[in-house]
mmCIF file of C-alpha atoms in Angstrom:
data_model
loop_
_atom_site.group_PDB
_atom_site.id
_atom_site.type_symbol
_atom_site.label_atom_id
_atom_site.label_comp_id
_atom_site.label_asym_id
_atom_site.label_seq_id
_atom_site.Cartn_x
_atom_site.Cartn_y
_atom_site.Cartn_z
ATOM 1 C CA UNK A 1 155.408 69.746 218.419
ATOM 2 C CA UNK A 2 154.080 66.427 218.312
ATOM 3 C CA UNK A 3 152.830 64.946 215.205
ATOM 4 C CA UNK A 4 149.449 63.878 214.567
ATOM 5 C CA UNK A 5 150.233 59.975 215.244
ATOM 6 C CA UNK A 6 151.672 61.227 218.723
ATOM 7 C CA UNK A 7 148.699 63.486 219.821
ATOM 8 C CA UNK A 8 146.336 60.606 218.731
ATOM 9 C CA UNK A 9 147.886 57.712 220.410
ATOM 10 C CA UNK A 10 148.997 59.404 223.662
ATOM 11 C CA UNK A 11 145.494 59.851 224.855
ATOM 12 C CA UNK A 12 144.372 56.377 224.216
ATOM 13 C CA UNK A 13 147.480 54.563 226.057
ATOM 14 C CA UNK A 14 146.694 56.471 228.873
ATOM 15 C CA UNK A 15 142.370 55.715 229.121
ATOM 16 C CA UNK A 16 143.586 52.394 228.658
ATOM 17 C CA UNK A 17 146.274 52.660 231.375
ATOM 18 C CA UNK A 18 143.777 54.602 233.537
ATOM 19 C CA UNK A 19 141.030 52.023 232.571
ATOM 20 C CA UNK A 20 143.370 48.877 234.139
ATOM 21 C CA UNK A 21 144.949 50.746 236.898
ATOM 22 C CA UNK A 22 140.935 51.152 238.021
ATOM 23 C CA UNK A 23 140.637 47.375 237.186
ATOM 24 C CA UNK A 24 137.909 48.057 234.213
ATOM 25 C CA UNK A 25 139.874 45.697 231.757
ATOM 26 C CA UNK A 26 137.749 42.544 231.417
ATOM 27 C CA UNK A 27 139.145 39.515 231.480
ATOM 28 C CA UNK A 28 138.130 35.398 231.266
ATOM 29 C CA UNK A 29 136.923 33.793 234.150
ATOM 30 C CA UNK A 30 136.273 30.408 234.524
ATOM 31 C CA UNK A 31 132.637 29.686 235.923
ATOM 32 C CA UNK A 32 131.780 26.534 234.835
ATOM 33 C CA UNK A 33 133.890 23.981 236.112
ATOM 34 C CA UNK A 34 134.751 20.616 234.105
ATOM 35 C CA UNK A 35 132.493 18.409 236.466
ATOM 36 C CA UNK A 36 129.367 20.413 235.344
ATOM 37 C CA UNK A 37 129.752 20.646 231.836
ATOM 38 C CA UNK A 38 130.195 17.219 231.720
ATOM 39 C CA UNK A 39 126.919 16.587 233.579
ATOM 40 C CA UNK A 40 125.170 19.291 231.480
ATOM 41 C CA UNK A 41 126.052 17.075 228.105
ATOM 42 C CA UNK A 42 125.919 13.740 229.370
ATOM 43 C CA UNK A 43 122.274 14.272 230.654
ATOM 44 C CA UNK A 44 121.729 15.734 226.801
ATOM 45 C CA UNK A 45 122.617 12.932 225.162
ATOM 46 C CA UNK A 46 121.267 10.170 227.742
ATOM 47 C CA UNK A 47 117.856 12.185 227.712
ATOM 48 C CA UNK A 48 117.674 11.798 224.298
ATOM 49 C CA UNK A 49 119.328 8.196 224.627
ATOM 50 C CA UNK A 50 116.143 7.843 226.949
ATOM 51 C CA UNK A 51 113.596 8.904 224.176
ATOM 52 C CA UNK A 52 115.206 6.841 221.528
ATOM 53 C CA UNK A 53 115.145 3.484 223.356
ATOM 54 C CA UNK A 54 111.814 3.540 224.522
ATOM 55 C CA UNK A 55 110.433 4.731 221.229
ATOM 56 C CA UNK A 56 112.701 1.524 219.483
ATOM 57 C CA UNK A 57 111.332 -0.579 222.599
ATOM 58 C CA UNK A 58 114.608 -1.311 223.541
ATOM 59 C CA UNK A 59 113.911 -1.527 226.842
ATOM 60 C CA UNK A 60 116.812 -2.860 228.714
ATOM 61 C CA UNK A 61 118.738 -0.420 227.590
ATOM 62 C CA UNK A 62 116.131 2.277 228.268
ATOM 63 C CA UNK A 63 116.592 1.043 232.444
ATOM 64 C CA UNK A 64 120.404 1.327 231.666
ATOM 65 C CA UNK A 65 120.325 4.571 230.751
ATOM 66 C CA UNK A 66 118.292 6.142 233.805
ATOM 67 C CA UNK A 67 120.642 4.089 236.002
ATOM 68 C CA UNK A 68 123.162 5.903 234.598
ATOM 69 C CA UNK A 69 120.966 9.295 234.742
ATOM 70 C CA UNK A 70 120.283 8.337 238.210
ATOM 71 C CA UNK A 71 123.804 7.960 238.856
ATOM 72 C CA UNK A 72 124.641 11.743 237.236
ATOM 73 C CA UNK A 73 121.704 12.838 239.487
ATOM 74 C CA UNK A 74 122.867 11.677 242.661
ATOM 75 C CA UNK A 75 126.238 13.526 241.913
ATOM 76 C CA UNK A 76 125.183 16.911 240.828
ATOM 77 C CA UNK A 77 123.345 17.387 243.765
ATOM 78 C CA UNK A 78 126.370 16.111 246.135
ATOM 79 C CA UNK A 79 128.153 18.737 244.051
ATOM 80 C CA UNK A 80 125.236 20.796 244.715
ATOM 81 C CA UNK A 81 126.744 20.981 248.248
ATOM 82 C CA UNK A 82 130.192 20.246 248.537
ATOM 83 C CA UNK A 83 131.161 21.395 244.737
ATOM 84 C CA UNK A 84 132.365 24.489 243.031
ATOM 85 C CA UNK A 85 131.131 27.805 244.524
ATOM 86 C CA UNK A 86 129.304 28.345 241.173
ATOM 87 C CA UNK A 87 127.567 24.801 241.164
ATOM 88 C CA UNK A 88 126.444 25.178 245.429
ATOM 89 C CA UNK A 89 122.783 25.395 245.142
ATOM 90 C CA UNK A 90 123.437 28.044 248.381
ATOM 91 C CA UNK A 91 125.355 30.814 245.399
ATOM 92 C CA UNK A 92 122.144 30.242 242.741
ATOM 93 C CA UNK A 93 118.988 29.703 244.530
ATOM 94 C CA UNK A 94 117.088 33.310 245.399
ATOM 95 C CA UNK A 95 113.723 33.642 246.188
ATOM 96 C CA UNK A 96 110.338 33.396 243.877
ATOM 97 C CA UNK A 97 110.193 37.276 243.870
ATOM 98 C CA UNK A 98 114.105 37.648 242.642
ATOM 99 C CA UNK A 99 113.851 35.021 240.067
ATOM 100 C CA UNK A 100 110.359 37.042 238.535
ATOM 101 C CA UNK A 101 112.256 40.355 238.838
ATOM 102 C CA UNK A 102 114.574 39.122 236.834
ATOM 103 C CA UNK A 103 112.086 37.684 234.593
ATOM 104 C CA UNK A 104 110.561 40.990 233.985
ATOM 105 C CA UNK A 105 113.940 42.422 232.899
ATOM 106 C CA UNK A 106 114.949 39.955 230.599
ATOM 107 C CA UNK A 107 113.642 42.174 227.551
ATOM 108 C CA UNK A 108 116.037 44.691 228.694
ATOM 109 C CA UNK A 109 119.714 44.380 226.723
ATOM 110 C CA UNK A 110 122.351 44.776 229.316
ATOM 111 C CA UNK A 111 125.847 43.481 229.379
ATOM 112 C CA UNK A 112 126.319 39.419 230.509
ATOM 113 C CA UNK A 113 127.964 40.167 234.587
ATOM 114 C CA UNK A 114 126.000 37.281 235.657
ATOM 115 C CA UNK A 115 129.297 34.600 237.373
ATOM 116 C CA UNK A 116 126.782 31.524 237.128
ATOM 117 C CA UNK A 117 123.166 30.978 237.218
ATOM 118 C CA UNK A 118 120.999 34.192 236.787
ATOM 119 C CA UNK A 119 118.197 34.014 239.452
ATOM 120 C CA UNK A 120 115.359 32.638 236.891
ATOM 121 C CA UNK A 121 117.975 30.062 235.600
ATOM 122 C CA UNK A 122 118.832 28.975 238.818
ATOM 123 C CA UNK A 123 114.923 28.075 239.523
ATOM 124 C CA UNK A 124 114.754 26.350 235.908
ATOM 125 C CA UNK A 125 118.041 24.317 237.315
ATOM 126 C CA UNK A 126 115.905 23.391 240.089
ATOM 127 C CA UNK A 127 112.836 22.395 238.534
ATOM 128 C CA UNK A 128 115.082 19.987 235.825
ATOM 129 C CA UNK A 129 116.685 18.621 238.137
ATOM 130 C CA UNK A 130 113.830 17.495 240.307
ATOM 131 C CA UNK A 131 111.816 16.050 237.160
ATOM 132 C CA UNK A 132 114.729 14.101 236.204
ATOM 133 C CA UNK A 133 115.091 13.018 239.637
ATOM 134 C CA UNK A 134 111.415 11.503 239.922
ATOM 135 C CA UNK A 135 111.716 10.392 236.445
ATOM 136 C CA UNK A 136 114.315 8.191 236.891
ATOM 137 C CA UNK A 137 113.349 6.794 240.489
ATOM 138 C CA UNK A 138 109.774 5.946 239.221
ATOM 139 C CA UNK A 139 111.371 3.984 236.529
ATOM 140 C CA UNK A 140 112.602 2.151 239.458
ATOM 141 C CA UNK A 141 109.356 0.921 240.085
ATOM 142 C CA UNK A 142 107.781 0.888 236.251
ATOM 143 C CA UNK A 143 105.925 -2.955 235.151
ATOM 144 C CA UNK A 144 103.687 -2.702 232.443
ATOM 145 C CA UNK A 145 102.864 -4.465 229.269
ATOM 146 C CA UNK A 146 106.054 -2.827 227.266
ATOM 147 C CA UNK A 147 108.871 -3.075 229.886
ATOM 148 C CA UNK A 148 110.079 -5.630 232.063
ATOM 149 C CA UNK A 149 109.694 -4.571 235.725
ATOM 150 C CA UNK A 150 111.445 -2.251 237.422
ATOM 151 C CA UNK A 151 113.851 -3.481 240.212
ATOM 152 C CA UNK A 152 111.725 -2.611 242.766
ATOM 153 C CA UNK A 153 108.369 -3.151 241.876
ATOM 154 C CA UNK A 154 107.552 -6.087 243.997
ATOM 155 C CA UNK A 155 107.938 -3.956 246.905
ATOM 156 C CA UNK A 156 104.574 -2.351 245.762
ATOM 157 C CA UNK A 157 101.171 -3.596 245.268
ATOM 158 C CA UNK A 158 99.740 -3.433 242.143
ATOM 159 C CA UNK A 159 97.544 -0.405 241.984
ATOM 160 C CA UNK A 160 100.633 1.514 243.524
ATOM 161 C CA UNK A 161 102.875 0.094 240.422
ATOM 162 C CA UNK A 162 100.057 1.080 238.590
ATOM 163 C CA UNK A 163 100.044 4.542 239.659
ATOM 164 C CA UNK A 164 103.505 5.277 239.347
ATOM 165 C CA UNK A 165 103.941 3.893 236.045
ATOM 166 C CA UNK A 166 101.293 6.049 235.023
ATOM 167 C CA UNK A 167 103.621 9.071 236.985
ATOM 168 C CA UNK A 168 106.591 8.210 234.985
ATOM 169 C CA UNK A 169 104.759 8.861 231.773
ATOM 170 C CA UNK A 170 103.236 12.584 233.319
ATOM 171 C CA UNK A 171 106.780 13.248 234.352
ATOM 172 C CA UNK A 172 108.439 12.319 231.347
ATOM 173 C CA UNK A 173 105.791 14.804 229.471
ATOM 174 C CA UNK A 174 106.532 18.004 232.057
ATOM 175 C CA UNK A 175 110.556 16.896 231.676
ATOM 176 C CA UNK A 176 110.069 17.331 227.693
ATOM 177 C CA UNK A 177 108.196 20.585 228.580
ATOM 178 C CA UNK A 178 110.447 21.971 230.593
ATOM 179 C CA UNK A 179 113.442 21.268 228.008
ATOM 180 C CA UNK A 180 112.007 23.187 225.181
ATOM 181 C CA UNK A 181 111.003 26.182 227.852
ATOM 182 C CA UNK A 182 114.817 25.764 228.670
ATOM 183 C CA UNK A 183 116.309 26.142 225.050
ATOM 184 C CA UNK A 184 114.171 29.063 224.296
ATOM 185 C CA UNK A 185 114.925 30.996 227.389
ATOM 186 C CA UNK A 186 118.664 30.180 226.052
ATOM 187 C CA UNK A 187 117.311 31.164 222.488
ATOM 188 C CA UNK A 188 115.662 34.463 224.000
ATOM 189 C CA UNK A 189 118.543 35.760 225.296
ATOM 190 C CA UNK A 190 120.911 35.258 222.712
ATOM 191 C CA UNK A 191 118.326 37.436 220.470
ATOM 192 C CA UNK A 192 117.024 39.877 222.574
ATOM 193 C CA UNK A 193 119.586 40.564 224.983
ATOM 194 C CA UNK A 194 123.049 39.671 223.019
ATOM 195 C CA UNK A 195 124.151 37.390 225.783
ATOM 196 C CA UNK A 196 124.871 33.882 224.996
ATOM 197 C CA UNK A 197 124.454 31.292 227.632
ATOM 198 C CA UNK A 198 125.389 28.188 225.504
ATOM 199 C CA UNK A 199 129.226 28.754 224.996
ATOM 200 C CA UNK A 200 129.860 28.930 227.903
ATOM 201 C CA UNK A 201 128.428 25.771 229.232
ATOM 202 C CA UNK A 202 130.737 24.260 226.114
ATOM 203 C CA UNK A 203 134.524 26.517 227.123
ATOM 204 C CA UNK A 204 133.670 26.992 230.894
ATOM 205 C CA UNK A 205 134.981 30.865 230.669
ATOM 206 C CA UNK A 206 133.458 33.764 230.185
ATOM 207 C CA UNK A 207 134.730 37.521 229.814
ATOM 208 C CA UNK A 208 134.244 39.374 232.656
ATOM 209 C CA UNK A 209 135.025 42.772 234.230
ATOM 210 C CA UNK A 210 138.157 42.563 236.237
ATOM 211 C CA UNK A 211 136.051 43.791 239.088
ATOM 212 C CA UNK A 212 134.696 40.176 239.712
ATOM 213 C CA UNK A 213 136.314 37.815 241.409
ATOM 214 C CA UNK A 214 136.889 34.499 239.986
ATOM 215 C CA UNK A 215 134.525 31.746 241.821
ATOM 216 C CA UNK A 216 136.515 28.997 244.134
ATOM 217 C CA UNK A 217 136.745 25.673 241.732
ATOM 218 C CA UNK A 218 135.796 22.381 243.472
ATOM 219 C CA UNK A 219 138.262 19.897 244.370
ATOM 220 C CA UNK A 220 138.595 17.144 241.660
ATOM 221 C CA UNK A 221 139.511 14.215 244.720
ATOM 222 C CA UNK A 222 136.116 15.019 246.245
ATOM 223 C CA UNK A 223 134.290 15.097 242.644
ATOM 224 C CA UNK A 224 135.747 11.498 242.374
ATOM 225 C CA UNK A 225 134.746 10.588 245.351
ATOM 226 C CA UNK A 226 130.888 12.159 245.243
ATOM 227 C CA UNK A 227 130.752 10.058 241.611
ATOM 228 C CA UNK A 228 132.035 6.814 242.906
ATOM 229 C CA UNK A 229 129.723 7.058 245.877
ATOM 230 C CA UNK A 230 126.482 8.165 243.897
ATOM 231 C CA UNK A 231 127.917 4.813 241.355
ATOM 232 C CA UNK A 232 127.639 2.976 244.913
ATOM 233 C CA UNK A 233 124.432 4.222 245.760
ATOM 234 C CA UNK A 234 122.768 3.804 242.732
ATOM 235 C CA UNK A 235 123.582 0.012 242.248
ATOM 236 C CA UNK A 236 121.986 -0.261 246.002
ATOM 237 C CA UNK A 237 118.918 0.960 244.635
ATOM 238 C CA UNK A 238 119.130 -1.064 241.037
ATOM 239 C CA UNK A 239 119.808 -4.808 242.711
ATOM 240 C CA UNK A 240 119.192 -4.668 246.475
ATOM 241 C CA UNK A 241 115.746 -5.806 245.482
#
């Protein structure tokens, strides 16, 4: 007869044996790719860059940095496209009535399966994005009594300058909006459904059920490429005029 050690451990090898023959052992996936982590952070500490030199009046460098944020811009949505099947706007965008379904769960607690974007974070990508976008090409255009002007403002007449200056300020006050709705949607879940969304933004992996199949990374020769391009096109933009 078996002793009790035996009988104990023979029927756990085998639920676990059973459990990865059916291909229920999780396991870590990569989702996030190098290319948008990188973007994520960088756009962190140039926004705040952003706030910091305008509030020290430091103004040339405030136009530096929204070149450069222009710059990340213009490559995260190339990436958008051509990137990493978890960064294609095609595998996060759903429609208005998916992303509120899944805004009316989200005081349920259910296990993280969610490979990338949930549908309500894909929207808030969306949104983001597109503030930062107008932010930064408005600044193209800013002359007021603070900053020098903006590389293309003589392409506008004044009460046009005038009225996108006076955008650029709006924009930059829904951007800041938007931001703190962002970290608390990040802080909501973490409390009331036990998934955290930060780390892996900061490792890239998460643990997943072996049931899900790992998304198709992004070639790092056409990342290059997108960046040097969106470098190219943003110094068109900064001194053509």
């Amino acid at each position: 007869m078996d002793g009790p050690g035996r009988s104990c451990d023979s029927p756990r090898n085998t639920s676990a044996d059973t459990g990865q023959a059916l291909g229920s052992a999780p396991r870590i996936v990569l989702v996030w790719d190098i290319f948008i982590r990188a973007f994520h952070w960088l756009i962190v500490a140039l926004v705040a860059a952003a706030y910091a030199t305008w509030r020290l009046n430091w103004m040339v460098w405030h136009g530096w940095v929204g070149d450069a944020v222009l710059t990340l811009l213009l490559f995260r949505l190339s990436w958008g496209f051509f990137g990493s099947e978890t960064a294609r706007f095609s595998r996060f965008l759903t429609s208005p009535r998916t992303a509120l379904q899944h805004l009316k769960d989200s005081f349920r607690r259910a296990p993280d399966d969610q490979v990338g974007h949930n549908p309500a974070g894909g929207w808030m990508v969306l949104i983001l994005l597109a503030l930062l976008l107008v932010e930064t090409l408005t600044g193209l255009y800013v002359a007021n009594d603070i900053a020098d002007e903006g590389p293309m403002t003589e392409m506008a007449p004044a009460w046009l300058a005038n009225s996108i200056t006076a955008a650029h300020a709006i924009v930059w006050d829904a951007l800041l909006a938007a931001i703190v709705l962002h970290v608390l949607a990040i802080a909501g879940f973490a409390l009331i459904k036990e998934q955290n969304l930060l780390r892996p933004m900061i490792t890239g992996t998460k643990v997943m059920p072996a049931t899900v199949a790992e998304p198709r990374a992004g070639s790092p020769a056409l990342a290059a490429l997108l960046l040097l391009g969106s470098v190219f096109v943003t110094a068109l933009l900064v001194n053509l005029l």
